[in-house]
Short mmCIF file of C-alpha atoms in Angstrom, two decimals:
data_model
loop_
_atom_site.label_atom_id
_atom_site.label_comp_id
_atom_site.label_asym_id
_atom_site.label_seq_id
_atom_site.Cartn_x
_atom_site.Cartn_y
_atom_site.Cartn_z
CA MET A 149 95.78 10.69 -73.04
CA SER A 150 93.41 10.64 -69.38
CA GLU A 151 89.80 9.27 -69.39
CA GLN A 152 88.54 12.77 -68.80
CA SER A 153 89.93 14.66 -71.40
CA ALA A 154 88.35 12.10 -73.97
CA LEU A 155 84.74 12.44 -72.84
CA PRO A 156 82.65 14.10 -75.14
CA PRO A 157 81.70 18.04 -74.95
CA GLN A 158 78.59 18.33 -72.33
CA GLN A 159 76.09 20.66 -74.56
CA PRO A 160 73.31 18.48 -74.22
CA VAL A 161 73.08 18.29 -70.64
CA ARG A 162 73.73 22.01 -70.98
CA ARG A 163 70.46 22.47 -73.02
CA THR A 164 68.36 20.47 -71.23
CA HIS A 165 69.53 22.76 -68.23
CA GLN A 166 69.04 26.39 -70.14
CA VAL A 167 65.50 24.87 -71.27
CA SER A 168 64.53 23.77 -67.64
CA ALA A 169 65.37 27.13 -66.46
CA LEU A 170 62.17 28.17 -68.20
CA PHE A 171 59.98 26.29 -66.26
CA THR A 172 58.43 26.12 -63.03
CA HIS A 173 56.31 23.42 -62.03
CA GLY A 174 56.18 21.61 -64.86
CA ARG A 175 54.94 24.76 -66.60
CA LEU A 176 56.48 26.94 -69.13
CA VAL A 177 56.82 30.35 -67.36
CA THR A 178 57.53 32.26 -70.67
CA ILE A 179 58.01 32.02 -74.05
CA PRO A 180 61.48 33.28 -74.61
CA ARG A 181 62.25 36.56 -77.05
CA LYS A 182 65.96 35.24 -77.83
CA GLN A 183 65.73 32.95 -81.09
CA ALA A 184 68.54 31.07 -79.70
CA ARG A 185 66.47 30.38 -76.62
CA LEU A 186 63.38 30.35 -78.26
CA GLU A 187 64.78 27.17 -81.03
CA GLN A 188 65.86 25.44 -77.22
CA LEU A 189 62.96 25.82 -76.09
CA LEU A 190 61.10 24.88 -79.50
CA VAL A 191 63.34 21.56 -79.98
CA HIS A 192 62.35 20.56 -76.35
CA LEU A 193 58.76 20.69 -77.26
CA ALA A 194 59.14 18.72 -80.26
CA GLU A 195 60.88 16.22 -78.69
CA THR A 196 59.31 15.74 -75.76
CA LEU A 197 55.54 16.42 -76.88
CA PHE A 198 55.36 14.94 -80.71
CA ALA A 199 56.06 11.67 -81.52
CA ARG A 200 57.88 10.98 -84.58
CA ASP A 201 55.62 8.61 -86.28
CA ARG A 202 52.47 9.42 -86.06
CA SER A 203 50.03 12.82 -87.16
CA TYR A 204 48.07 15.32 -84.98
CA THR A 205 45.17 16.67 -85.40
CA GLU A 206 45.31 21.04 -84.62
CA GLN A 207 43.03 19.70 -81.53
CA GLU A 208 45.61 17.13 -80.04
CA VAL A 209 48.71 19.62 -81.01
CA ASN A 210 46.91 22.41 -78.81
CA GLU A 211 46.19 19.60 -76.11
CA ALA A 212 49.29 18.92 -75.87
CA LEU A 213 51.06 22.16 -75.62
CA LEU A 214 48.63 23.58 -73.11
CA THR A 215 50.03 21.10 -70.54
CA VAL A 216 53.15 23.76 -70.52
CA HIS A 217 51.69 26.85 -71.84
CA GLU A 218 48.16 28.50 -72.16
CA ASP A 219 49.05 30.38 -75.31
CA CYS A 220 49.11 27.06 -77.60
CA SER A 221 48.73 28.72 -80.41
CA ALA A 222 51.66 31.15 -80.24
CA LEU A 223 53.75 27.90 -79.62
CA ARG A 224 52.35 25.65 -82.50
CA ARG A 225 53.22 28.70 -85.03
CA HIS A 226 56.47 29.47 -83.46
CA LEU A 227 56.73 25.04 -83.73
CA VAL A 228 55.45 25.48 -87.72
CA VAL A 229 57.72 28.23 -88.61
CA ALA A 230 60.59 26.10 -87.12
CA GLY A 231 60.18 23.55 -89.12
CA LEU A 232 59.49 21.33 -86.00
CA LEU A 233 55.90 20.77 -86.91
CA VAL A 234 54.76 20.61 -90.42
CA ARG A 235 51.17 20.52 -91.75
CA PRO A 236 49.30 20.71 -95.32
CA ARG A 237 48.19 23.87 -96.86
CA ASP A 238 44.78 22.88 -95.31
CA GLY A 239 46.25 22.73 -91.90
CA SER A 240 43.88 19.27 -91.26
CA SER A 241 47.46 17.34 -89.74
CA TYR A 242 50.73 18.10 -88.34
CA ARG A 243 53.31 15.61 -88.14
CA ARG A 244 56.72 16.22 -86.61
CA GLY A 245 59.30 17.84 -88.60
CA ARG A 246 63.66 17.96 -88.64
#
């Protein structure tokens, strides 16, 4: 068995490359419509913008999302629907989900 055949698949690198194609100069160009592409973006945003071990106010979530795109409410809504950010019914705080 050669060393090359023992290497793990390159899926994480491909995902990162695909997500980076959505950005220009650090800004998200558009929110993808295709579900698979949107999911990749949302996972990337959750992992890079939000720590697992803390709570965020809505303002903090918006400020973090505004660093990449002006439609922070759409991104926040997508993250909540995908379960990547969770909040109580009153919307008082947000935490990283799955």
